[in-house]
XYZ file of C-alpha atoms in Angstrom:
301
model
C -13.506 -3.197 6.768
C -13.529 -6.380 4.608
C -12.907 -5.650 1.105
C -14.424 -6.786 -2.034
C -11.967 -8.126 -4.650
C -11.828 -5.905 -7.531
C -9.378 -5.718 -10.970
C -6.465 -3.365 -10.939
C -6.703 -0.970 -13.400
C -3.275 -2.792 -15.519
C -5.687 -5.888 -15.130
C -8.763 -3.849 -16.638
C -6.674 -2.361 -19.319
C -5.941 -5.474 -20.309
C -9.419 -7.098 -20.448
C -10.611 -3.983 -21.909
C -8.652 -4.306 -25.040
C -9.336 -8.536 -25.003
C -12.777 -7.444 -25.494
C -12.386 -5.003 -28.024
C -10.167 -7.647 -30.044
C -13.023 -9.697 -29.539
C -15.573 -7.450 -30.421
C -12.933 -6.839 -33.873
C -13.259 -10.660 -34.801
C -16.727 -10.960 -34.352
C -17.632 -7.115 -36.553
C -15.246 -9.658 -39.121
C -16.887 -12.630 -38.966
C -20.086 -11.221 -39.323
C -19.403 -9.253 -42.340
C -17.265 -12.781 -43.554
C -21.198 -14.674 -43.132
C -22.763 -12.056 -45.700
C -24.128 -13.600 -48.774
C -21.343 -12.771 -51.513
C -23.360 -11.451 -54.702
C -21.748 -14.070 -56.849
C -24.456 -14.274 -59.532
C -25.820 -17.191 -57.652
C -28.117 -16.579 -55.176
C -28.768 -20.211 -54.226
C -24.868 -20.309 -53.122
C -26.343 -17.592 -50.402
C -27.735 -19.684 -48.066
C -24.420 -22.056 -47.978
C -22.124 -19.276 -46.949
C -24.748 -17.832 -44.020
C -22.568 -19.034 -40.791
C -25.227 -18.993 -37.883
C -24.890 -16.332 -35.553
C -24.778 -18.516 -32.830
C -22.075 -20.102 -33.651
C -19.694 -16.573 -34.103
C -20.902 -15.167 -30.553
C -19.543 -18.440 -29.328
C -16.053 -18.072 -31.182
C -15.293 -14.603 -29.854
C -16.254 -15.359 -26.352
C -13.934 -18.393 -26.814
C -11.513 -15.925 -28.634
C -12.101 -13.125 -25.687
C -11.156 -16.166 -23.155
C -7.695 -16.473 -24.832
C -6.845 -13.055 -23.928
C -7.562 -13.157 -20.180
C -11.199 -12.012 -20.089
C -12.522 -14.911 -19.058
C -12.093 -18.514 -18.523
C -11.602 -20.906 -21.158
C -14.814 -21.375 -23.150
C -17.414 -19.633 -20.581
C -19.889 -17.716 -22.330
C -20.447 -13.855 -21.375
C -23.822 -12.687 -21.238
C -24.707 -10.052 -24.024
C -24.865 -7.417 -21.824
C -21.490 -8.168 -19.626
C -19.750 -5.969 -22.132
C -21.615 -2.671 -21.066
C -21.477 -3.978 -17.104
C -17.707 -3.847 -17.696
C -17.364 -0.801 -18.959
C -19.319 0.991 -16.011
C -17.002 -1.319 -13.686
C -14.009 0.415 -15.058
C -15.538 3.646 -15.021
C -16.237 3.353 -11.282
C -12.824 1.911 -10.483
C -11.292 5.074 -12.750
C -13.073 7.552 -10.806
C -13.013 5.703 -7.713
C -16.740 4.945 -7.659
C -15.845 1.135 -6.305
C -13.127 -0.567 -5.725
C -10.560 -2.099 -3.008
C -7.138 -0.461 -1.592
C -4.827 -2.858 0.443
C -2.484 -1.354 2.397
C -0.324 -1.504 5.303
C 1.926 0.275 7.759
C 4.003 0.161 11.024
C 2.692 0.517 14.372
C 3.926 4.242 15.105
C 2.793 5.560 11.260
C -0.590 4.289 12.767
C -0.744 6.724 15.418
C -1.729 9.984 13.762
C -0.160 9.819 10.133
C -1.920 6.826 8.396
C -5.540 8.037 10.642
C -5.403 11.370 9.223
C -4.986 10.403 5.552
C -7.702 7.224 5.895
C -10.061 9.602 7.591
C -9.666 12.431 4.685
C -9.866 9.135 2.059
C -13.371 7.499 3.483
C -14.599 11.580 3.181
C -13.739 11.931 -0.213
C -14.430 8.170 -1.573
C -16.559 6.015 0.631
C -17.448 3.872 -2.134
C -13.832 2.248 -2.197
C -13.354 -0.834 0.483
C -9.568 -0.116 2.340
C -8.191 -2.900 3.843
C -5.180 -2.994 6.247
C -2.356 -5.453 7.856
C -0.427 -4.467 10.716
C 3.682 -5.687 11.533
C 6.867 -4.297 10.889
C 8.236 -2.881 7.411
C 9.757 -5.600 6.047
C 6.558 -7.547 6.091
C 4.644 -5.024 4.340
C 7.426 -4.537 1.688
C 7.762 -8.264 0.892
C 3.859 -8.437 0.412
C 3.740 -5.689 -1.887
C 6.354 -7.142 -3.828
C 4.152 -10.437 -3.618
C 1.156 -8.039 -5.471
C -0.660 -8.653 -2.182
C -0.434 -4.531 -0.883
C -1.164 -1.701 -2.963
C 0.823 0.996 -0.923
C 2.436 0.458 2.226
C 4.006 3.113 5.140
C 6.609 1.979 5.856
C 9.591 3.423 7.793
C 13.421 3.141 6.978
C 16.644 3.774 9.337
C 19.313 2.921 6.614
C 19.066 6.680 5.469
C 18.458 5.400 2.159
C 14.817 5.034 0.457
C 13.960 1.160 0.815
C 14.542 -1.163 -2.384
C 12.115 -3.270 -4.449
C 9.317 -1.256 -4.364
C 8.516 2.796 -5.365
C 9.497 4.683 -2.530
C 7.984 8.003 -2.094
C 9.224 10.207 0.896
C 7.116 11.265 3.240
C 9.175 12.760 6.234
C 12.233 12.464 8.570
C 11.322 11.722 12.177
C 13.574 12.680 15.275
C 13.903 10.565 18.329
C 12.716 11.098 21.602
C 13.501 9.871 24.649
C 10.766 8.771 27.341
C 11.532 9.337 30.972
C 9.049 9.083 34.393
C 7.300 11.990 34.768
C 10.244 13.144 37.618
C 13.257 12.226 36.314
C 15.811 14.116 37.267
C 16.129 14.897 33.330
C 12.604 15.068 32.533
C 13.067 19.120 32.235
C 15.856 19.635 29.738
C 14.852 20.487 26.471
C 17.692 18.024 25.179
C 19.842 14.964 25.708
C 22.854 13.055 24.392
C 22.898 9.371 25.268
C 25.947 9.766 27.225
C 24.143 11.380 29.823
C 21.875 8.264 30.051
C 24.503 6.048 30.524
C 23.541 4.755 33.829
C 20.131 4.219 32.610
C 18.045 0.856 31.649
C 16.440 0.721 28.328
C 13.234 -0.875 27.181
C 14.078 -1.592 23.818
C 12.172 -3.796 21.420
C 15.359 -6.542 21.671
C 18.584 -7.159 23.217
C 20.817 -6.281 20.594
C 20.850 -2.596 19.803
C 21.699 -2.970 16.241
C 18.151 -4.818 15.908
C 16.104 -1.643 17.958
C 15.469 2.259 17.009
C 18.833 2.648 18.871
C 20.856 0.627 16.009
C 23.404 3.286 15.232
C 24.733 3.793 19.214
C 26.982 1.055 19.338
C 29.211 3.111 15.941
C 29.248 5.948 18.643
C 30.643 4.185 21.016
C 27.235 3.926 23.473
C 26.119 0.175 24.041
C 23.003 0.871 26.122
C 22.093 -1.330 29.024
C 18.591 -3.417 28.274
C 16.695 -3.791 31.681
C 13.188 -5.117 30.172
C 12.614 -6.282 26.149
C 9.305 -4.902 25.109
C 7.867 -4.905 21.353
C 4.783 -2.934 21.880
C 4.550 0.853 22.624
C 1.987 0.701 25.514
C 3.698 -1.808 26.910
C 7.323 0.407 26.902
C 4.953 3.451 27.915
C 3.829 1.309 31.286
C 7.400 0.232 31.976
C 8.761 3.626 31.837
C 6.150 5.295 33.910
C 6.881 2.273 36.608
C 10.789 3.951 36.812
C 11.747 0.401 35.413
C 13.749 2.259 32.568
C 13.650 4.732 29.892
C 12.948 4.693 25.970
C 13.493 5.657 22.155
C 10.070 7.022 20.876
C 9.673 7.918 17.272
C 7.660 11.079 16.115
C 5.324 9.841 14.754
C 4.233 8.421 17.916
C 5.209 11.217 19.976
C 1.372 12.785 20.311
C -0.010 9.546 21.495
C 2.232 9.451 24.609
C 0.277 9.101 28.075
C 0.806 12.462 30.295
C 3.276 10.785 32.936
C 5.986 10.844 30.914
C 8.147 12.975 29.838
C 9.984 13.229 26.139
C 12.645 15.032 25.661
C 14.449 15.174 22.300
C 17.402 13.169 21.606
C 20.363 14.970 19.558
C 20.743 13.632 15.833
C 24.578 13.400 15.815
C 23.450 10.449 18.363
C 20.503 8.577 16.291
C 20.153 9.554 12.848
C 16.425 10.918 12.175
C 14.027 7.617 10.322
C 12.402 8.275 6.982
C 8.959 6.937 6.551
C 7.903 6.631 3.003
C 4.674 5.702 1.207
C 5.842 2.313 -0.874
C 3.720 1.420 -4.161
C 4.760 -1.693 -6.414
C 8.445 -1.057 -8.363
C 7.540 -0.504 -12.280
C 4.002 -0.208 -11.701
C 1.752 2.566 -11.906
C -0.207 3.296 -8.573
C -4.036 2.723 -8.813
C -6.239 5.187 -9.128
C -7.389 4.520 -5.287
C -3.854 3.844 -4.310
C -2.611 7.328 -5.636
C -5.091 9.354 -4.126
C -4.362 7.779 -0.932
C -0.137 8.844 -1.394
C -1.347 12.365 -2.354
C -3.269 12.442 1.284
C -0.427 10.808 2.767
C 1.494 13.895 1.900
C -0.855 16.001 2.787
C -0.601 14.593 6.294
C 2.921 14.195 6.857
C 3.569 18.271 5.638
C 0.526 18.860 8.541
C 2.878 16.913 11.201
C 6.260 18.203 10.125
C 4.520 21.710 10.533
């Protein structure tokens, strides 16, 4: 879905109290233009400052603060407009949530939380980018994401952002539907030492399979595939085997077989829900995290 640009709630905060300065200085100046009783009354009429002229002055003086651009006038009602705005943005009446995630979170774990989101607030425009975590957490540091999934192998939450853990994911490994392992209910990667990989590069420490070579297994890459069908189709072909992640286990096509990998031999991969470091989540982008929990405690279970 496209989405429609809307202000962040720090942004609305802010405006919100421009205009109420602004609405201050003009209470002020009004009462300032009120004849003074000075036992005069034809010094009245010099001291009346025209109406006109004030509105102008605190729009100009409401542009100084943010609210709007320098010396555009607001229309008398755009006051009353902006308070139903924030309203609907507070209680998620309107609004936009940018977010993004890796391609295995979007096999079951970001679905399930978007789905239970459009349910419960259809009025809010969600917009998404696909690619790899360290995309998503240098746009969200850019202000350009509001929350992104993103997944971690470091075993230590990611930096420059607000990392809020979501779940530990084991490792599978994808043989052909008759491999002569496809039955056990578990593997070390010694005993797949004779096999070829289809790994997402040639260099292991660059792939899900980036803490072998500290074992002392360097494994043998037969075919370098980035995208998950595409490693599904090799591996059903008998052209090698494969690392699959959780996350992405229920989405596997029936020929294949998965068989779990033993931790000592890849470390289980924390996904977290990332929202902007020092910032407080929007209103949109924290009911989204809450359902992201929600979701990841229905797959670990």
């Amino acid at each position: 879905m496209r989405g429609v640009g809307v202000r962040t709630d720090h942004r609305a905060r802010q405006r919100s109290a421009g205009e109420l300065r602004a609405d201050q200085f003009l209470r002020q100046a009004q009462r300032s233009a009120q004849p003074q009783r000075l036992g005069h009354q034809d010094h009245a009429a010099d001291r009346r400052v025209d109406q006109h002229q004030l509105q102008r002055r605190a729009r100009t003086r409401r542009a100084a603060h943010g609210d709007l651009a320098e010396g555009v006038e607001d229309p008398p009602d755009r006051a009353g407009q902006r308070v139903a705005e924030l309203d609907a943005l507070r209680t998620l009446g309107a609004g936009r949530l940018r977010i993004g995630s890796f391609s295995t979170a979007d096999a079951a774990l970001l679905p399930r939380a978007l789905a239970a989101f459009r349910a419960r607030h259809p009025a809010v425009a969600v917009t998404r980018t696909e690619g790899p975590s360290a995309k998503h957490l240098a746009l969200l540091a850019a202000g350009e994401l509001d929350l992104a999934v993103v997944a971690d192998t470091s075993g230590r939450p990611p930096r420059d952002c607000t990392p809020h853990h979501l779940l530990d994911e084991r490792m599978y490994v994808a043989l052909p539907g008759g491999h002569r392992l496809a039955r056990r209910t578990g593997l070390r990667l010694a005993e797949l030492a004779d096999e070829e990989w289809i790994a997402a590069g040639t260099r292991p420490e660059e792939t899900l399979m980036h803490s072998a070579p500290a074992g002392g297994f360097r494994p043998r890459t037969g075919f370098v595939a980035a995208d998950w069908i595409a490693k599904q189709g090799f591996v059903a072909a008998g052209l090698g085997v494969t690392l699959v992640p959780e996350l992405a286990a229920s989405s596997v096509r029936p020929d294949l077989a998965l068989v779990p990998l033993h931790p000592d031999d890849t470390p289980r991969r924390g996904v977290y829900a990332a929202t902007p470091r020092g910032i407080a989540p929007s209103p949109a982008a924290a009911a989204l995290l809450t359902l992201l929990k929600e979701a990841a405690d229905g797959l670990a279970s």
